[in-house]
PDB file of C-alpha atoms in Angstrom:
ATOM      1  CA  MET F   1     121.748 164.506 107.069  1.00 58.00           C
ATOM      2  CA  PRO F   2     121.707 160.836 106.022  1.00 71.00           C
ATOM      3  CA  GLN F   3     124.851 159.168 104.738  1.00 91.00           C
ATOM      4  CA  LEU F   4     124.365 158.595 101.015  1.00 95.00           C
ATOM      5  CA  ASP F   5     125.042 155.067  99.795  1.00 98.00           C
ATOM      6  CA  ASP F   6     127.347 155.869  96.890  1.00 98.00           C
ATOM      7  CA  VAL F   7     127.565 152.247  95.753  1.00 98.00           C
ATOM      8  CA  ALA F   8     123.772 151.826  95.660  1.00 98.00           C
ATOM      9  CA  PHE F   9     123.200 155.086  93.770  1.00 99.00           C
ATOM     10  CA  MET F  10     125.975 154.190  91.320  1.00 99.00           C
ATOM     11  CA  LYS F  11     124.277 150.838  90.735  1.00 99.00           C
ATOM     12  CA  ARG F  12     121.106 152.774  89.909  1.00 99.00           C
ATOM     13  CA  ALA F  13     123.049 154.942  87.442  1.00 99.00           C
ATOM     14  CA  TYR F  14     124.650 151.807  85.961  1.00 99.00           C
ATOM     15  CA  LEU F  15     121.237 150.225  85.362  1.00 99.00           C
ATOM     16  CA  LEU F  16     120.205 153.380  83.492  1.00 99.00           C
ATOM     17  CA  ALA F  17     123.402 153.199  81.423  1.00 99.00           C
ATOM     18  CA  LEU F  18     122.674 149.550  80.666  1.00 99.00           C
ATOM     19  CA  LYS F  19     119.159 150.540  79.567  1.00 98.00           C
ATOM     20  CA  GLY F  20     120.642 153.061  77.147  1.00 98.00           C
ATOM     21  CA  TYR F  21     123.073 150.455  75.826  1.00 98.00           C
ATOM     22  CA  ASN F  22     120.257 147.934  75.338  1.00 98.00           C
ATOM     23  CA  GLU F  23     118.324 150.588  73.374  1.00 98.00           C
ATOM     24  CA  GLY F  24     121.292 150.883  70.997  1.00 97.00           C
ATOM     25  CA  GLY F  25     122.563 154.111  72.531  1.00 97.00           C
ATOM     26  CA  CYS F  26     125.543 155.307  74.523  1.00 97.00           C
ATOM     27  CA  PRO F  27     125.795 153.637  77.947  1.00 98.00           C
ATOM     28  CA  ILE F  28     126.027 156.567  80.339  1.00 98.00           C
ATOM     29  CA  GLY F  29     123.612 157.029  83.220  1.00 99.00           C
ATOM     30  CA  GLY F  30     123.093 159.842  85.697  1.00 99.00           C
ATOM     31  CA  VAL F  31     121.226 160.194  88.986  1.00 99.00           C
ATOM     32  CA  LEU F  32     120.830 163.481  90.900  1.00 99.00           C
ATOM     33  CA  VAL F  33     120.244 163.024  94.642  1.00 99.00           C
ATOM     34  CA  ASP F  34     119.330 165.430  97.456  1.00 98.00           C
ATOM     35  CA  ASN F  35     122.123 165.148 100.048  1.00 98.00           C
ATOM     36  CA  GLU F  36     119.832 166.003 102.983  1.00 96.00           C
ATOM     37  CA  THR F  37     116.975 163.601 102.284  1.00 97.00           C
ATOM     38  CA  GLY F  38     118.582 160.974 100.055  1.00 97.00           C
ATOM     39  CA  ASP F  39     115.717 161.452  97.591  1.00 98.00           C
ATOM     40  CA  VAL F  40     116.339 160.982  93.880  1.00 98.00           C
ATOM     41  CA  LEU F  41     115.554 164.313  92.228  1.00 98.00           C
ATOM     42  CA  GLY F  42     116.085 163.160  88.661  1.00 98.00           C
ATOM     43  CA  GLU F  43     117.657 160.366  86.687  1.00 99.00           C
ATOM     44  CA  GLY F  44     118.242 159.422  83.099  1.00 98.00           C
ATOM     45  CA  HIS F  45     120.657 158.148  80.509  1.00 98.00           C
ATOM     46  CA  ASN F  46     122.347 159.324  77.343  1.00 98.00           C
ATOM     47  CA  MET F  47     119.771 159.813  74.564  1.00 97.00           C
ATOM     48  CA  LEU F  48     121.958 160.767  71.587  1.00 95.00           C
ATOM     49  CA  VAL F  49     120.699 157.868  69.486  1.00 96.00           C
ATOM     50  CA  GLN F  50     117.177 157.584  70.878  1.00 96.00           C
ATOM     51  CA  GLU F  51     116.285 161.296  70.540  1.00 96.00           C
ATOM     52  CA  GLY F  52     118.827 162.280  67.904  1.00 94.00           C
ATOM     53  CA  ASN F  53     120.035 164.947  70.317  1.00 94.00           C
ATOM     54  CA  PRO F  54     123.780 165.315  70.965  1.00 93.00           C
ATOM     55  CA  ILE F  55     123.393 167.219  74.241  1.00 95.00           C
ATOM     56  CA  ILE F  56     121.228 164.746  76.155  1.00 96.00           C
ATOM     57  CA  HIS F  57     124.060 163.018  77.990  1.00 97.00           C
ATOM     58  CA  GLY F  58     123.389 160.990  81.142  1.00 98.00           C
ATOM     59  CA  GLU F  59     124.034 163.929  83.458  1.00 98.00           C
ATOM     60  CA  MET F  60     121.935 166.294  81.333  1.00 98.00           C
ATOM     61  CA  SER F  61     119.099 163.771  81.262  1.00 98.00           C
ATOM     62  CA  ALA F  62     119.142 163.584  85.069  1.00 99.00           C
ATOM     63  CA  MET F  63     119.204 167.390  85.334  1.00 98.00           C
ATOM     64  CA  ARG F  64     116.306 167.670  82.898  1.00 97.00           C
ATOM     65  CA  ALA F  65     114.277 165.139  84.892  1.00 98.00           C
ATOM     66  CA  ALA F  66     115.009 167.006  88.140  1.00 98.00           C
ATOM     67  CA  GLY F  67     113.507 170.164  86.701  1.00 96.00           C
ATOM     68  CA  ARG F  68     113.781 173.619  88.190  1.00 95.00           C
ATOM     69  CA  ARG F  69     115.259 174.050  91.644  1.00 92.00           C
ATOM     70  CA  ALA F  70     116.185 177.104  93.680  1.00 91.00           C
ATOM     71  CA  THR F  71     119.591 175.556  94.410  1.00 93.00           C
ATOM     72  CA  ARG F  72     121.549 172.417  93.659  1.00 96.00           C
ATOM     73  CA  ARG F  73     124.448 173.036  96.047  1.00 95.00           C
ATOM     74  CA  ASN F  74     123.362 170.280  98.394  1.00 97.00           C
ATOM     75  CA  THR F  75     123.028 167.582  95.738  1.00 98.00           C
ATOM     76  CA  THR F  76     125.144 164.741  94.400  1.00 99.00           C
ATOM     77  CA  MET F  77     125.368 163.762  90.743  1.00 99.00           C
ATOM     78  CA  TYR F  78     126.097 160.077  90.187  1.00 99.00           C
ATOM     79  CA  THR F  79     127.476 159.477  86.709  1.00 99.00           C
ATOM     80  CA  THR F  80     128.727 156.219  85.282  1.00 99.00           C
ATOM     81  CA  LEU F  81     131.472 157.925  83.239  1.00 98.00           C
ATOM     82  CA  SER F  82     133.620 160.936  84.071  1.00 97.00           C
ATOM     83  CA  PRO F  83     131.761 163.992  82.728  1.00 97.00           C
ATOM     84  CA  CYS F  84     132.608 165.522  79.363  1.00 95.00           C
ATOM     85  CA  MET F  85     133.291 169.270  79.278  1.00 95.00           C
ATOM     86  CA  MET F  86     129.649 170.101  78.493  1.00 96.00           C
ATOM     87  CA  CYS F  87     128.360 168.138  81.482  1.00 97.00           C
ATOM     88  CA  ALA F  88     131.181 169.283  83.774  1.00 98.00           C
ATOM     89  CA  GLY F  89     130.426 172.878  82.814  1.00 98.00           C
ATOM     90  CA  THR F  90     126.746 172.368  83.608  1.00 97.00           C
ATOM     91  CA  ILE F  91     127.611 170.800  86.964  1.00 98.00           C
ATOM     92  CA  ALA F  92     129.851 173.778  87.787  1.00 98.00           C
ATOM     93  CA  GLN F  93     127.351 176.345  86.452  1.00 97.00           C
ATOM     94  CA  PHE F  94     124.527 175.009  88.621  1.00 97.00           C
ATOM     95  CA  LYS F  95     126.840 174.484  91.596  1.00 97.00           C
ATOM     96  CA  ILE F  96     126.173 170.802  92.183  1.00 98.00           C
ATOM     97  CA  GLY F  97     128.267 170.231  95.292  1.00 98.00           C
ATOM     98  CA  ARG F  98     129.313 166.632  94.861  1.00 99.00           C
ATOM     99  CA  VAL F  99     129.895 164.241  91.958  1.00 99.00           C
ATOM    100  CA  VAL F 100     130.458 160.492  92.190  1.00 99.00           C
ATOM    101  CA  VAL F 101     132.061 158.992  89.072  1.00 99.00           C
ATOM    102  CA  GLY F 102     131.797 155.335  88.126  1.00 98.00           C
ATOM    103  CA  ASP F 103     134.563 155.237  85.492  1.00 98.00           C
ATOM    104  CA  THR F 104     137.671 157.317  84.828  1.00 97.00           C
ATOM    105  CA  VAL F 105     139.452 154.440  83.057  1.00 96.00           C
ATOM    106  CA  ASN F 106     137.715 154.840  79.685  1.00 94.00           C
ATOM    107  CA  SER F 107     137.808 158.618  79.945  1.00 92.00           C
ATOM    108  CA  GLU F 108     139.373 160.833  82.581  1.00 86.00           C
ATOM    109  CA  GLY F 109     136.813 163.451  81.674  1.00 81.00           C
ATOM    110  CA  ASN F 110     136.991 166.612  83.721  1.00 94.00           C
ATOM    111  CA  VAL F 111     137.548 165.530  87.311  1.00 97.00           C
ATOM    112  CA  GLU F 112     140.245 168.159  87.894  1.00 97.00           C
ATOM    113  CA  PHE F 113     138.134 170.869  86.227  1.00 98.00           C
ATOM    114  CA  LEU F 114     135.356 170.141  88.731  1.00 98.00           C
ATOM    115  CA  ARG F 115     137.677 169.965  91.740  1.00 98.00           C
ATOM    116  CA  ALA F 116     139.227 173.309  90.777  1.00 98.00           C
ATOM    117  CA  ARG F 117     135.726 174.790  91.026  1.00 97.00           C
ATOM    118  CA  GLY F 118     135.071 173.481  94.519  1.00 97.00           C
ATOM    119  CA  VAL F 119     133.111 170.363  93.572  1.00 98.00           C
ATOM    120  CA  GLU F 120     133.799 167.331  95.734  1.00 98.00           C
ATOM    121  CA  VAL F 121     134.559 164.460  93.340  1.00 98.00           C
ATOM    122  CA  ILE F 122     134.596 160.818  94.405  1.00 98.00           C
ATOM    123  CA  VAL F 123     135.934 158.277  91.891  1.00 98.00           C
ATOM    124  CA  LEU F 124     134.666 154.723  92.367  1.00 98.00           C
ATOM    125  CA  ASN F 125     136.036 153.119  89.181  1.00 98.00           C
ATOM    126  CA  ASP F 126     133.267 150.539  89.366  1.00 98.00           C
ATOM    127  CA  LYS F 127     134.019 147.367  87.385  1.00 99.00           C
ATOM    128  CA  ASP F 128     130.526 147.180  85.846  1.00 99.00           C
ATOM    129  CA  CYS F 129     130.684 150.806  84.650  1.00 99.00           C
ATOM    130  CA  ILE F 130     134.181 150.339  83.217  1.00 98.00           C
ATOM    131  CA  ASP F 131     133.334 147.079  81.452  1.00 98.00           C
ATOM    132  CA  LEU F 132     130.131 148.440  79.893  1.00 98.00           C
ATOM    133  CA  VAL F 133     131.820 151.476  78.343  1.00 97.00           C
ATOM    134  CA  ARG F 134     134.799 149.390  77.233  1.00 97.00           C
ATOM    135  CA  ARG F 135     132.452 146.967  75.454  1.00 98.00           C
ATOM    136  CA  PHE F 136     130.525 149.857  73.874  1.00 97.00           C
ATOM    137  CA  ARG F 137     133.736 151.526  72.630  1.00 95.00           C
ATOM    138  CA  GLU F 138     134.864 148.268  71.020  1.00 96.00           C
ATOM    139  CA  GLU F 139     131.471 147.608  69.393  1.00 97.00           C
ATOM    140  CA  LYS F 140     130.637 151.150  68.257  1.00 96.00           C
ATOM    141  CA  PRO F 141     133.790 153.285  68.016  1.00 94.00           C
ATOM    142  CA  ASP F 142     132.163 155.771  65.629  1.00 94.00           C
ATOM    143  CA  LEU F 143     129.257 156.361  67.992  1.00 94.00           C
ATOM    144  CA  TRP F 144     131.689 156.813  70.899  1.00 94.00           C
ATOM    145  CA  LEU F 145     133.530 159.510  68.926  1.00 92.00           C
ATOM    146  CA  GLU F 146     130.267 161.171  67.910  1.00 92.00           C
ATOM    147  CA  ASP F 147     129.077 161.300  71.512  1.00 91.00           C
ATOM    148  CA  TRP F 148     132.343 162.808  72.717  1.00 82.00           C
ATOM    149  CA  GLY F 149     132.443 165.420  69.944  1.00 70.00           C
ATOM    150  CA  GLY F 150     135.039 163.631  67.844  1.00 60.00           C
ATOM    151  CA  ALA F 151     137.509 163.571  70.732  1.00 51.00           C
TER     152      ALA F 151
END
């Protein structure tokens, strides 16, 4: 099994988040990777604004792009922001074995929820991920609240 380069895959997720931000949307990116091969199975970014769909978060976009799989136990989800409850529930439901989080500063999300369900969670608190969401929250507070269900 190859050693996954968490920093490189997080950079890939960040670039997807930046793409979403530049499109006027919420800056959250996700990349789903096969732990055995290091292949990207699916990737995407939040599409709330672009598709008018409140459930297409970065993680959900990556899962959708990955398509059907017999199992996801041996995969890693890279997400630029700690997952909301919807995304954390999906990660737990489909038994994704590992999650790498780029930012728990802007939102702690559900790291402990995932860990309690046997998911290995690595928190990078990447400066680029943190700064992008911070800027977005300052510029578009109403959109931030809409994306997080009014939280």
